[in-house]
Every structure is written in C-alpha cells, then in structure tokens.
C-alpha cells in the first residue's frame, strides 16, 4: 500500500519505479511511457506554464482530446500546485457553452489545449457574443502544438493533504455546471479504501476507454492505478465508440486484469458484435478479475446478456463488479465483495416512493423492477438512506442516499447556494440518488430529480426506457423517458423522446408500439411520443435528459407533434 499523503508525494515516490502507462491509439499503434519519463515531462511542461505566469493556486483548464498530453499536463499542474480542471472537448454547442461557463466561474484560469480546439472555441465565442471573455482566456492559453522543448524543469512545490488538488465540473445544464472541489486527502483516502476492497496490486494490468474528463477515467483508471503501480493501458474514447470490439481484443492481448465500463459500453459492444460469436474473435479473457460497472444505472438483464455472450471467451461471471460512486466522493462510495456473483432483487415498480417499504416480487412478476447490489461502503467512506426530512430510514425502505467520510468533498467551487442545498445540517452530502439497503447491501433505484410523478406514484425513467426499448428497432440511447410540465399545467406529462431521422409518417407505427408497451407493463398513459433528431449526451455517454425536457416545455417539437396528430 502506498504511503503518500499528497499527489505530489505520490508521483515523486513512483518516478524510479519500473512501471509504464501504455497509450493504445489503434490496432498496432501504441506508445509506452515510463513513470520516470512522465515525471520529467511533467516538470518540463510546468516550466512553460510558470513562464506563462501560472502560480500555485491558479486554475488550469485541460481542454485536450488526446490522452497522453492530458496526463502529462495533469501532473505538470499537480507538481506546481496549479489546480487542474478537466473539461471535455465534446462535439456540440452544449459542451462549448459549458467551457465558457466554467471560465466565467473560475475567473482568470489558464488553459492547456491545441491550436485547432482554441480556434474553434474562438469562433463559437464570437457567435454567442463572448469575445471579451474568450480574449482574456486566449491570453492565458498554452498550446500543446508549441511544446517543442521540455528539457528545462519547472519548480515543483510542496502540498498539504487538505490543499485543493483537483476540480471536477459536473456535466452541467443551462444553470451552469458545478465544480466539485477535491483535496489531496479526499482523493488518496478514496484510493486507499478502493485498494483495500478491490485488492489492487502491482501484478494487476488495467485497461480503460473512459474519457479522462470523467472521474472514473481520470481518478479510477489513472490516479488509482498509478498509486498502486499497476501497468495501465488507456484507449481513446473515440476509438472505443468507432471500434468497440478492439476493447476486449486489447484486454485479451495485454492480459488485462481490471476493466471498466458504464451500462452504455456493454450495450454498444454487444450491438456491434451482433450475431457473431466471440468464439470467432479468438478472445481469452481468463485473466480478467474485475470489470467495474458504474457511472449510470446498471441493468441486470444487460449484465447477464454480456456475461452470457462473453462466456466462450473464458470471462468469469464473478468478474462483473457493479459499484456506486460520484465525483463528490472522489469517485467510489460502495463495492460488492470481490469474487462474488452479481446480486439483484426485484421490486414492485408501483411501490417505490420515498419512505415506502419496498415490496419484493418475483423476477417474472409483471410489475417487477430489477435492481443490482452495489455492495457496502468502502473504508474511509460511509453512507445512509434517509427520508425527505433527512432522518435515517430502516433497511428495506426507499430513501435518499447520503454520503460522508474522508473521501467526500467539502463543497462546490464558489457556489454557496449549491453547498447549502447539498449538505444536511449534520454534515452529510445529499447525492441526489434514491435507493435502499437490503440485507446490508445498497441498491440504487434512480435519481431524485429525474423521478416521474404520475397518479400519486414515483416512476424511474430508466425502468420505463427499458420497457420502451422492446419496440422494434429501438436500443439503449435511442429512447428517453421524462416527466415534463407545460406552463399552466397541474401535473407532469409522461413524454417519450425517440431518436428518428426519417419521415414523420414512418414514425407513427413506432410511436404507437412504444405507448402500448409502456401501458401494458405499467398501466401508465403516455402523453406524447416525440421524434427527435438528436439526443444530447455527455462525453461518457450519459443522456442529458433535462435538455429534452426543456425543449419540449418550450414548444420546440410542437410543429412535429401537430403534424403527427
């Protein structure tokens, strides 16, 4: 187990260790960087940042699409006491707006990016009247394209455990993203707790395609692997999206022991695999001991399908590792026992209101919702389930999930209102998630803000989406269920958004099938099935449900709905 109390101590302790990070850029295209080389490169970049004027406590936005320069710049900032702030490049205006909002919140940040990305942002800023804001940022920009000499080392600094190490901004909305402030102590406490339960060792080999702007990608599969001197492999997210079968091909080739993916990744892999058998791919995944499954609602059915399809590749069923975490916890909150099969329960979907004692039903029951166990709180972290009054509830009751411990943030960056909303009077952090404790293990039922309240009952979007996806031609990520309230309305409408880029006349049969499926399985009436040409997602694949809800309420789809009617 590592003994470092700060990230600076960590990289200094590891600089003489014979370990590498391997960047997998494509089939047959890879580059390995030794820990010592990473340290020297980080100091060389720090020299340039300090010449630009960056000092201890300043913020450095990492706005990069490539993993290798991102990791170099992250550690350069850490060594100089400069606070790294990862922001995804993205491909949409929502992502570009997010960068500008973060710049405004941070005040006078520096930015590390490439010339092409900077010019694209300049054009966007001009198009939305933010030339002045962007001009101030451009003056503090350091371009990776211009990095031609890192022979001179910058001046590293010392840090205390409670100094700020990192700021992770949320996916954001029109109200602006929130910056989760994490200290060295937060991150390393979480790393120790995760290590104790997951048993990371120097013998492990990790592989991740998660973006480094996501906490599972950067903290879980870089910092935690680096701390435990794991030989890690990083694959570009864009490469996984284009060629998902390479993910497990790399895992087999590198004899990876630790993998990760949110729900979306398993579905994407299986979709591209299609009717083929993995036997045809000549995969041997017998080395894999853990596949972390988190970051979004976990589907019992998808876990089982993935494990069934990968069984010929010698992937052990016990390797599937459903976990719970969030950026505010530095990443991890709870893990199941290592080596145990996936545990699940089935609940009556009509009895899942906060404060209600959950009703267990058979998996085959028409009203069954299957939930996956995400285990117990890891060391140095704690959790509880409460009612709307923040008072703890007994095991078996649905409630709000609160967290505390050494790994939990003390608050959001310069956001008093968000902090007031997030923390209870007795110091627990409200996660915004709902769930229950059953036989000592935590089960997540959904997000409190996404709950659809119909006929006096709570319904969870991901449950209704799983039902709608049974319609012909629908798949994960192509259907979004939401509760939306039009101006002047007294109740929420149940609205289903479906990705459709063809003729409206061809949409009618699909819309009818979606409405019928939801009605037959839940008894709920769908108010509208809305065809949409795009479903906004974060860079890690999470659906940005609120953007569709807002567009619907503002009447953006009224013309299409009138034509369908």
Coordinates of C-alpha atoms in Angstrom, one line a residue:
X1 CA 0.0 0.0 0.0
X2 CA 1.3 3.4 -0.9
X3 CA 2.2 5.9 1.9
X4 CA 1.9 9.2 0.1
X5 CA -0.3 11.9 1.7
X6 CA -0.4 14.1 -1.4
X7 CA -0.4 13.6 -5.2
X8 CA 3.0 15.3 -5.3
X9 CA 4.5 12.8 -2.9
X10 CA 2.9 10.1 -5.0
X11 CA 4.5 10.9 -8.3
X12 CA 7.8 11.6 -6.6
X13 CA 7.7 8.2 -4.9
X14 CA 6.9 6.5 -8.2
X15 CA 9.4 8.2 -10.5
X16 CA 12.0 5.4 -10.1
X17 CA 9.5 2.6 -10.3
X18 CA 9.8 0.2 -13.3
X19 CA 6.2 0.7 -14.5
X20 CA 4.7 2.2 -17.6
X21 CA 1.5 3.7 -18.9
X22 CA 0.6 2.4 -22.4
X23 CA -1.4 4.6 -24.8
X24 CA -3.3 2.4 -27.3
X25 CA -4.1 4.7 -30.3
X26 CA -5.2 1.9 -32.6
X27 CA -4.7 -1.7 -33.6
X28 CA -0.9 -1.9 -33.7
X29 CA -0.4 1.7 -32.7
X30 CA 0.8 2.2 -29.2
X31 CA 3.3 4.0 -27.1
X32 CA 4.5 3.3 -23.5
X33 CA 5.7 6.0 -21.1
X34 CA 7.7 5.0 -18.0
X35 CA 6.7 6.6 -14.7
X36 CA 10.1 8.3 -14.6
X37 CA 9.6 9.8 -18.0
X38 CA 6.1 11.0 -17.1
X39 CA 7.7 12.8 -14.1
X40 CA 10.4 14.5 -16.2
X41 CA 7.9 15.5 -18.9
X42 CA 5.5 17.0 -16.3
X43 CA 8.3 19.1 -14.9
X44 CA 9.2 20.3 -18.4
X45 CA 5.6 21.4 -19.1
X46 CA 5.5 23.0 -15.7
X47 CA 8.4 25.2 -16.7
X48 CA 6.4 26.6 -19.6
X49 CA 3.3 27.1 -17.5
X50 CA 5.3 29.0 -14.9
X51 CA 6.8 31.2 -17.7
X52 CA 3.3 31.9 -18.8
X53 CA 2.6 33.2 -15.3
X54 CA 0.8 30.2 -13.7
X55 CA 1.4 30.0 -10.0
X56 CA 0.4 27.9 -7.1
X57 CA -3.4 28.0 -6.6
X58 CA -4.2 29.1 -10.1
X59 CA -6.6 27.0 -12.2
X60 CA -5.5 25.2 -15.4
X61 CA -8.3 24.0 -17.7
X62 CA -7.3 20.9 -19.5
X63 CA -9.0 21.0 -22.9
X64 CA -7.4 18.2 -24.8
X65 CA -8.7 15.3 -26.9
X66 CA -5.7 13.1 -26.6
X67 CA -4.9 11.0 -23.5
X68 CA -1.1 11.3 -23.5
X69 CA -0.8 15.2 -23.4
X70 CA -3.7 15.2 -21.0
X71 CA -1.9 13.0 -18.5
X72 CA 1.4 15.0 -18.9
X73 CA -0.4 18.3 -18.2
X74 CA -2.4 16.9 -15.3
X75 CA 0.8 16.0 -13.4
X76 CA 2.6 19.2 -14.5
X77 CA -0.2 21.2 -12.8
X78 CA -0.1 19.0 -9.7
X79 CA 3.6 19.4 -9.3
X80 CA 3.3 23.2 -9.5
X81 CA 0.4 23.4 -7.1
X82 CA -1.7 24.6 -10.0
X83 CA -5.2 23.1 -9.9
X84 CA -6.2 21.0 -12.9
X85 CA -9.7 21.4 -14.2
X86 CA -10.6 18.9 -16.9
X87 CA -13.2 19.9 -19.5
X88 CA -14.4 17.7 -22.3
X89 CA -13.9 18.9 -25.9
X90 CA -17.2 17.5 -26.9
X91 CA -18.8 18.0 -30.3
X92 CA -21.9 20.1 -29.5
X93 CA -22.8 23.6 -28.6
X94 CA -23.7 22.4 -25.1
X95 CA -20.1 21.4 -24.5
X96 CA -18.8 24.7 -25.8
X97 CA -21.2 26.6 -23.6
X98 CA -20.0 24.6 -20.7
X99 CA -16.4 25.7 -21.2
X100 CA -17.4 29.3 -21.3
X101 CA -19.5 29.0 -18.1
X102 CA -16.6 27.3 -16.4
X103 CA -14.2 30.1 -17.5
X104 CA -16.6 32.7 -16.0
X105 CA -16.8 30.8 -12.7
X106 CA -13.1 30.3 -12.4
X107 CA -12.4 34.0 -13.0
X108 CA -8.9 34.0 -14.6
X109 CA -8.0 30.4 -15.4
X110 CA -5.2 29.3 -17.7
X111 CA -5.9 26.8 -20.5
X112 CA -3.9 24.0 -22.0
X113 CA -5.2 22.9 -25.4
X114 CA -4.3 22.7 -29.0
X115 CA -4.5 25.3 -31.7
X116 CA -7.4 23.8 -33.6
X117 CA -9.6 23.5 -30.5
X118 CA -8.7 27.0 -29.4
X119 CA -9.7 28.4 -32.8
X120 CA -12.9 26.5 -32.8
X121 CA -13.8 27.9 -29.4
X122 CA -12.8 31.4 -30.6
X123 CA -15.3 31.1 -33.5
X124 CA -18.0 29.8 -31.2
X125 CA -17.4 32.5 -28.6
X126 CA -17.7 35.2 -31.3
X127 CA -21.0 33.6 -32.5
X128 CA -22.6 33.9 -29.0
X129 CA -21.2 37.4 -28.1
X130 CA -18.5 36.2 -25.7
X131 CA -15.5 37.7 -27.5
X132 CA -14.3 39.6 -24.4
X133 CA -14.4 36.5 -22.1
X134 CA -12.6 34.4 -24.7
X135 CA -10.0 37.1 -25.4
X136 CA -9.0 37.0 -21.7
X137 CA -8.7 33.3 -21.8
X138 CA -6.6 33.3 -25.0
X139 CA -4.1 35.5 -23.3
X140 CA -3.5 32.7 -20.8
X141 CA -3.5 29.8 -23.3
X142 CA -0.6 27.4 -23.7
X143 CA -0.8 25.3 -26.8
X144 CA 0.4 21.7 -26.9
X145 CA 1.3 22.3 -30.6
X146 CA 4.0 24.8 -29.5
X147 CA 5.6 22.4 -26.9
X148 CA 8.9 21.7 -28.6
X149 CA 11.4 21.7 -25.7
X150 CA 10.8 20.2 -22.2
X151 CA 14.5 20.0 -21.2
X152 CA 14.2 22.7 -18.6
X153 CA 12.4 21.7 -15.4
X154 CA 9.8 23.9 -13.7
X155 CA 9.9 24.5 -9.9
X156 CA 7.8 21.9 -8.1
X157 CA 6.1 22.8 -4.8
X158 CA 5.0 21.2 -1.6
X159 CA 1.4 20.5 -0.8
X160 CA -0.5 19.7 2.4
X161 CA -3.1 16.9 2.5
X162 CA -6.0 19.4 2.8
X163 CA -4.9 21.6 -0.1
X164 CA -7.1 21.5 -3.2
X165 CA -5.8 19.0 -5.7
X166 CA -8.4 19.0 -8.4
X167 CA -11.7 20.4 -9.5
X168 CA -14.2 18.2 -11.4
X169 CA -17.1 20.0 -13.0
X170 CA -20.4 18.3 -13.4
X171 CA -22.0 17.7 -16.8
X172 CA -23.8 21.0 -16.4
X173 CA -27.1 22.4 -17.6
X174 CA -28.4 25.7 -18.6
X175 CA -28.0 26.9 -15.0
X176 CA -24.3 26.2 -15.2
X177 CA -22.0 23.3 -14.1
X178 CA -20.9 22.8 -10.5
X179 CA -17.2 22.4 -9.6
X180 CA -16.6 19.6 -7.2
X181 CA -13.5 20.6 -5.2
X182 CA -11.3 17.6 -4.1
X183 CA -8.3 17.8 -1.8
X184 CA -5.2 15.5 -1.9
X185 CA -6.6 13.9 1.3
X186 CA -10.0 13.2 -0.3
X187 CA -8.5 11.5 -3.3
X188 CA -5.9 9.4 -1.6
X189 CA -8.4 8.4 1.2
X190 CA -10.7 7.1 -1.6
X191 CA -7.8 5.4 -3.3
X192 CA -6.8 3.6 -0.1
X193 CA -10.4 2.5 0.5
X194 CA -10.8 1.3 -3.0
X195 CA -7.5 -0.6 -2.9
X196 CA -8.3 -2.3 0.4
X197 CA -11.6 -3.8 -1.1
X198 CA -10.6 -4.3 -4.7
X199 CA -7.1 -5.6 -3.8
X200 CA -5.2 -3.7 -6.4
X201 CA -1.6 -4.8 -6.6
X202 CA 1.5 -4.3 -8.8
X203 CA 0.6 -7.5 -10.5
X204 CA -2.6 -6.0 -12.0
X205 CA -2.9 -4.8 -15.6
X206 CA -5.6 -2.2 -16.3
X207 CA -7.4 -1.1 -19.4
X208 CA -9.8 1.8 -19.8
X209 CA -11.6 3.6 -22.7
X210 CA -13.3 6.1 -20.3
X211 CA -12.6 9.8 -21.0
X212 CA -10.1 11.4 -18.7
X213 CA -12.6 14.2 -18.2
X214 CA -14.7 11.7 -16.3
X215 CA -13.9 10.7 -12.7
X216 CA -13.9 7.0 -13.5
X217 CA -11.4 7.6 -16.3
X218 CA -9.0 10.0 -14.6
X219 CA -9.3 9.1 -10.9
X220 CA -10.2 5.5 -11.0
X221 CA -8.2 4.3 -14.0
X222 CA -5.3 6.6 -13.9
X223 CA -4.6 8.0 -10.5
X224 CA -5.7 4.9 -8.5
X225 CA -3.8 2.6 -11.0
X226 CA -0.7 4.9 -10.8
X227 CA -0.8 4.9 -7.0
X228 CA -0.8 1.1 -6.9
X229 CA 1.9 0.9 -9.6
X230 CA -0.4 -1.0 -12.0
X231 CA 0.6 -1.3 -15.6
X232 CA -2.2 0.7 -17.1
X233 CA -3.5 1.0 -20.7
X234 CA -5.5 3.9 -21.9
X235 CA -7.6 3.7 -25.1
X236 CA -9.2 6.8 -26.6
X237 CA -13.0 7.0 -26.0
X238 CA -13.5 7.9 -29.7
X239 CA -11.7 4.7 -30.7
X240 CA -14.0 2.6 -28.5
X241 CA -17.0 4.3 -30.0
X242 CA -15.9 3.6 -33.5
X243 CA -14.4 0.1 -32.9
X244 CA -15.7 -1.2 -29.6
X245 CA -14.6 -4.8 -30.4
X246 CA -11.0 -3.5 -30.0
X247 CA -11.6 -3.0 -26.3
X248 CA -11.8 -6.7 -25.4
X249 CA -9.2 -7.6 -28.1
X250 CA -6.8 -5.3 -26.3
X251 CA -7.8 -6.8 -23.0
X252 CA -7.1 -10.3 -24.2
X253 CA -3.8 -9.3 -25.9
X254 CA -2.5 -7.4 -22.8
X255 CA -3.8 -10.0 -20.3
X256 CA -5.7 -7.2 -18.5
X257 CA -7.0 -8.0 -15.0
X258 CA -9.1 -4.8 -14.5
X259 CA -11.5 -3.3 -16.9
X260 CA -14.4 -0.8 -16.6
X261 CA -17.5 0.4 -18.5
X262 CA -20.8 2.1 -17.8
X263 CA -24.0 0.4 -19.0
X264 CA -23.8 2.1 -22.4
X265 CA -20.4 0.5 -23.2
X266 CA -21.7 -3.1 -22.7
X267 CA -24.7 -2.4 -24.9
X268 CA -22.5 -0.7 -27.6
X269 CA -20.1 -3.7 -27.6
X270 CA -22.9 -6.2 -28.0
X271 CA -24.6 -4.2 -30.7
X272 CA -21.5 -4.2 -32.8
X273 CA -20.8 -7.8 -32.1
X274 CA -24.2 -8.6 -33.5
X275 CA -25.0 -12.2 -34.2
X276 CA -21.3 -13.2 -34.2
X277 CA -20.0 -15.5 -31.5
X278 CA -17.0 -14.3 -29.5
X279 CA -15.5 -17.7 -30.3
X280 CA -14.9 -16.3 -33.8
X281 CA -12.8 -13.4 -32.3
X282 CA -10.3 -15.8 -30.6
X283 CA -10.5 -13.9 -27.2
X284 CA -9.1 -15.3 -24.0
X285 CA -10.3 -13.1 -21.1
X286 CA -9.5 -15.6 -18.3
X287 CA -7.0 -13.0 -16.9
X288 CA -9.8 -10.5 -16.1
X289 CA -10.7 -10.5 -12.4
X290 CA -12.8 -7.3 -12.2
X291 CA -14.9 -5.3 -14.7
X292 CA -16.1 -2.2 -12.9
X293 CA -19.7 -1.4 -13.8
X294 CA -20.9 2.1 -12.7
X295 CA -21.4 5.7 -13.6
X296 CA -25.0 5.2 -14.7
X297 CA -28.0 2.9 -13.9
X298 CA -26.9 -0.8 -14.0
X299 CA -29.2 -3.2 -16.0
X300 CA -29.4 -6.7 -14.5
X301 CA -30.5 -8.0 -17.9
X302 CA -27.6 -6.4 -19.7
X303 CA -25.1 -7.7 -17.2
X304 CA -26.4 -11.2 -17.7
X305 CA -26.5 -10.9 -21.5
X306 CA -22.9 -9.6 -21.6
X307 CA -21.6 -12.3 -19.4
X308 CA -23.5 -15.0 -21.4
X309 CA -22.2 -13.7 -24.7
X310 CA -18.6 -13.5 -23.4
X311 CA -18.6 -16.9 -21.6
X312 CA -16.9 -18.6 -24.6
X313 CA -14.0 -16.1 -24.1
X314 CA -13.5 -17.5 -20.6
X315 CA -14.8 -14.3 -18.9
X316 CA -15.7 -15.3 -15.4
X317 CA -19.2 -14.3 -14.3
X318 CA -17.8 -13.2 -10.9
X319 CA -15.7 -10.6 -12.7
X320 CA -18.7 -8.3 -13.2
X321 CA -18.2 -5.7 -10.4
X322 CA -21.2 -3.3 -10.0
X323 CA -20.2 -0.3 -8.0
X324 CA -21.6 3.1 -6.8
X325 CA -19.8 6.4 -6.8
X326 CA -19.9 10.0 -7.8
X327 CA -17.4 12.9 -8.2
X328 CA -18.4 14.3 -4.8
X329 CA -17.0 11.2 -3.2
X330 CA -13.7 11.5 -5.1
X331 CA -15.2 8.5 -7.1
X332 CA -16.1 5.4 -5.1
X333 CA -18.8 5.0 -2.4
X334 CA -19.5 1.3 -2.3
X335 CA -18.2 -2.0 -3.7
X336 CA -19.6 -5.6 -3.5
X337 CA -17.3 -8.4 -2.3
X338 CA -14.6 -9.3 -4.8
X339 CA -15.3 -12.7 -6.4
X340 CA -19.0 -12.8 -5.6
X341 CA -21.6 -13.2 -8.4
X342 CA -23.8 -10.2 -9.2
X343 CA -26.6 -9.9 -6.7
X344 CA -30.0 -8.5 -7.6
X345 CA -33.5 -8.0 -6.2
X346 CA -36.9 -7.3 -7.9
X347 CA -39.3 -4.7 -6.5
X348 CA -42.8 -3.7 -7.3
X349 CA -42.4 -0.6 -9.5
X350 CA -45.7 0.9 -8.1
X351 CA -44.3 0.9 -4.5
X352 CA -41.1 2.8 -4.8
X353 CA -41.9 6.2 -3.3
X354 CA -39.5 7.7 -0.7
X355 CA -40.5 6.4 2.7
X356 CA -42.2 3.3 1.3
X357 CA -41.1 -0.1 2.4
X358 CA -40.1 -1.8 -0.9
X359 CA -42.1 -4.8 -1.9
X360 CA -40.0 -7.7 -3.1
X361 CA -41.6 -9.6 -6.0
X362 CA -40.6 -12.4 -8.3
X363 CA -38.3 -11.6 -11.2
X364 CA -41.1 -12.8 -13.5
X365 CA -43.8 -10.5 -12.0
X366 CA -45.4 -8.1 -14.5
X367 CA -44.6 -5.2 -12.1
X368 CA -41.0 -6.2 -11.3
X369 CA -38.1 -3.8 -11.5
X370 CA -34.7 -5.4 -11.1
X371 CA -32.0 -3.6 -9.1
X372 CA -28.4 -4.6 -8.8
X373 CA -26.5 -4.7 -5.5
X374 CA -23.6 -2.3 -5.4
X375 CA -22.3 -3.6 -2.0
X376 CA -21.3 -1.8 1.1
X377 CA -19.5 1.5 1.8
X378 CA -15.7 1.2 1.2
X379 CA -13.3 2.1 4.0
X380 CA -13.0 5.8 4.9
X381 CA -16.5 6.3 3.4
X382 CA -19.9 6.0 4.9
X383 CA -23.5 6.1 3.6
X384 CA -27.1 6.2 4.9
X385 CA -30.6 6.2 3.5
X386 CA -33.0 8.9 4.7
X387 CA -36.5 10.2 4.3
X388 CA -37.4 13.7 2.9
X389 CA -36.7 15.0 6.4
X390 CA -33.0 13.8 6.3
X391 CA -33.7 11.3 9.1
X392 CA -32.3 7.8 8.6
X393 CA -34.8 5.1 7.5
X394 CA -34.7 1.4 8.3
X395 CA -33.4 -1.2 5.9
X396 CA -35.8 -2.0 3.2
X397 CA -37.3 1.5 2.8
X398 CA -36.7 3.6 -0.3
X399 CA -35.0 6.9 0.5
X400 CA -32.4 9.5 -0.3
X401 CA -28.8 8.3 -0.3
X402 CA -26.4 10.5 1.8
X403 CA -22.6 10.1 2.0
X404 CA -19.8 11.2 4.3
X405 CA -16.2 10.4 5.1
X406 CA -12.6 11.4 4.3
X407 CA -13.2 11.0 0.6
X408 CA -16.2 13.4 0.4
X409 CA -15.8 16.9 -0.9
X410 CA -16.2 19.9 1.4
X411 CA -18.2 21.7 -1.3
X412 CA -18.6 23.1 -4.7
X413 CA -16.3 25.8 -6.1
X414 CA -17.6 29.3 -5.0
X415 CA -21.2 28.2 -5.0
X416 CA -22.8 28.9 -1.7
X417 CA -26.3 28.0 -2.9
X418 CA -25.3 24.6 -4.2
X419 CA -23.4 23.9 -1.0
X420 CA -26.5 24.9 1.1
X421 CA -28.6 22.6 -1.0
X422 CA -26.1 19.7 -0.9
X423 CA -25.3 19.3 2.8
X424 CA -27.6 18.4 5.6
X425 CA -27.5 20.1 9.0
X426 CA -25.5 17.2 10.4
X427 CA -22.9 17.4 7.6
X428 CA -23.9 14.6 5.2
X429 CA -23.8 15.2 1.5
X430 CA -27.0 14.6 -0.4
X431 CA -26.1 12.6 -3.5
X432 CA -29.4 13.2 -5.3
X433 CA -29.8 9.4 -5.7
X434 CA -32.5 7.2 -4.3
X435 CA -32.2 3.6 -3.1
X436 CA -32.5 1.2 -0.2
X437 CA -30.4 -1.1 2.0
X438 CA -31.4 -4.7 1.7
X439 CA -29.5 -7.4 3.7
X440 CA -26.7 -4.9 4.3
X441 CA -26.2 -4.0 0.7
X442 CA -27.0 -0.8 -1.2
X443 CA -29.4 -0.8 -4.2
X444 CA -29.8 2.3 -6.3
X445 CA -33.3 2.9 -7.7
X446 CA -32.8 6.2 -9.5
X447 CA -32.2 10.0 -9.5
X448 CA -34.4 12.1 -7.3
X449 CA -34.5 14.9 -9.8
X450 CA -35.5 12.6 -12.6
X451 CA -38.4 10.9 -10.9
X452 CA -41.6 11.0 -12.8
X453 CA -44.6 11.5 -10.5
X454 CA -47.8 10.0 -12.1
X455 CA -51.0 9.1 -10.4
X456 CA -49.5 9.6 -6.9
X457 CA -46.6 7.2 -7.6
X458 CA -42.9 7.6 -8.4
X459 CA -41.6 6.1 -11.6
X460 CA -38.0 5.8 -12.7
X461 CA -37.1 6.9 -16.3
X462 CA -34.5 4.1 -16.9
X463 CA -37.1 1.5 -15.9
X464 CA -39.7 2.8 -18.4
X465 CA -36.9 3.2 -21.1
X466 CA -36.0 -0.4 -20.7
X467 CA -39.7 -1.3 -21.5
X468 CA -39.8 1.0 -24.5
X469 CA -36.6 -0.4 -25.9
X470 CA -38.5 -3.6 -26.6
X471 CA -40.1 -1.9 -29.6
X472 CA -38.8 -2.9 -33.0
X473 CA -35.6 -1.0 -33.9
X474 CA -35.1 0.7 -30.6
X475 CA -32.0 0.4 -28.5
X476 CA -30.2 1.8 -25.5
X477 CA -29.6 5.6 -26.0
X478 CA -32.3 5.9 -28.7
X479 CA -35.2 6.4 -26.3
X480 CA -35.6 8.9 -23.4
X481 CA -38.5 9.0 -20.9
X482 CA -39.2 12.1 -18.9
X483 CA -41.8 13.9 -16.9
X484 CA -42.5 17.4 -18.3
X485 CA -44.9 20.0 -17.1
X486 CA -46.2 22.6 -19.6
X487 CA -46.8 26.1 -18.4
X488 CA -50.1 26.3 -16.6
X489 CA -50.4 22.5 -16.3
X490 CA -51.2 21.0 -12.9
X491 CA -49.4 17.7 -13.4
X492 CA -46.4 16.2 -15.2
X493 CA -47.0 14.6 -18.6
X494 CA -45.3 11.3 -19.4
X495 CA -43.3 12.1 -22.5
X496 CA -41.1 9.6 -24.5
X497 CA -38.4 11.0 -26.9
X498 CA -37.3 8.7 -29.6
X499 CA -34.4 9.2 -32.0
X500 CA -35.8 9.3 -35.5
X501 CA -34.3 10.9 -38.6
X502 CA -36.7 9.6 -41.3
X503 CA -40.1 10.7 -42.5
X504 CA -42.8 11.5 -39.8
X505 CA -45.3 9.2 -41.5
X506 CA -42.9 6.3 -40.8
X507 CA -42.8 7.2 -37.1
X508 CA -46.4 6.6 -36.3
X509 CA -46.2 2.8 -36.0
X510 CA -43.2 3.0 -33.7
X511 CA -44.8 5.7 -31.5
X512 CA -47.9 3.5 -31.2
X513 CA -45.9 0.5 -30.2
X514 CA -43.9 2.4 -27.6
X515 CA -47.1 3.8 -26.0
X516 CA -48.7 0.3 -26.0
X517 CA -45.6 -1.3 -24.4
X518 CA -45.4 1.2 -21.5
X519 CA -49.2 1.0 -20.9
X520 CA -49.3 -2.8 -20.9
X521 CA -46.4 -3.1 -18.5
X522 CA -47.1 -0.3 -16.1
X523 CA -50.7 0.9 -16.7
X524 CA -49.4 4.4 -17.5
X525 CA -50.7 6.5 -20.3
X526 CA -48.0 8.2 -22.5
X527 CA -49.0 11.8 -23.3
X528 CA -46.6 12.2 -26.2
X529 CA -44.1 10.1 -28.2
X530 CA -41.8 12.8 -29.7
X531 CA -39.4 12.2 -32.6
X532 CA -36.1 13.9 -32.1
X533 CA -33.1 14.1 -34.5
X534 CA -30.5 14.2 -31.7
X535 CA -30.3 13.0 -28.1
X536 CA -27.7 15.1 -26.2
X537 CA -25.3 13.1 -24.1
X538 CA -22.2 13.8 -22.0
X539 CA -18.8 12.6 -23.4
X540 CA -19.1 9.4 -21.3
X541 CA -22.5 8.6 -22.9
X542 CA -24.9 9.8 -20.2
X543 CA -28.2 11.1 -21.5
X544 CA -28.8 14.8 -20.8
X545 CA -32.4 14.3 -20.0
X546 CA -33.0 17.9 -18.9
X547 CA -32.2 19.3 -22.3
X548 CA -35.0 17.4 -23.9
X549 CA -37.5 18.2 -21.2
X550 CA -36.7 21.9 -21.5
X551 CA -37.0 21.8 -25.3
X552 CA -40.4 20.1 -25.0
X553 CA -41.8 22.6 -22.5
X554 CA -40.6 25.5 -24.6
X555 CA -42.5 24.1 -27.6
X556 CA -39.6 23.2 -29.8
X557 CA -41.4 20.0 -31.0
X558 CA -44.9 21.4 -31.4
X559 CA -44.8 21.5 -35.2
X560 CA -43.8 17.8 -35.5
X561 CA -46.4 16.8 -32.9
X562 CA -49.2 18.7 -34.7
X563 CA -48.3 17.0 -37.9
X564 CA -48.3 13.6 -36.3
X565 CA -51.7 14.3 -34.7

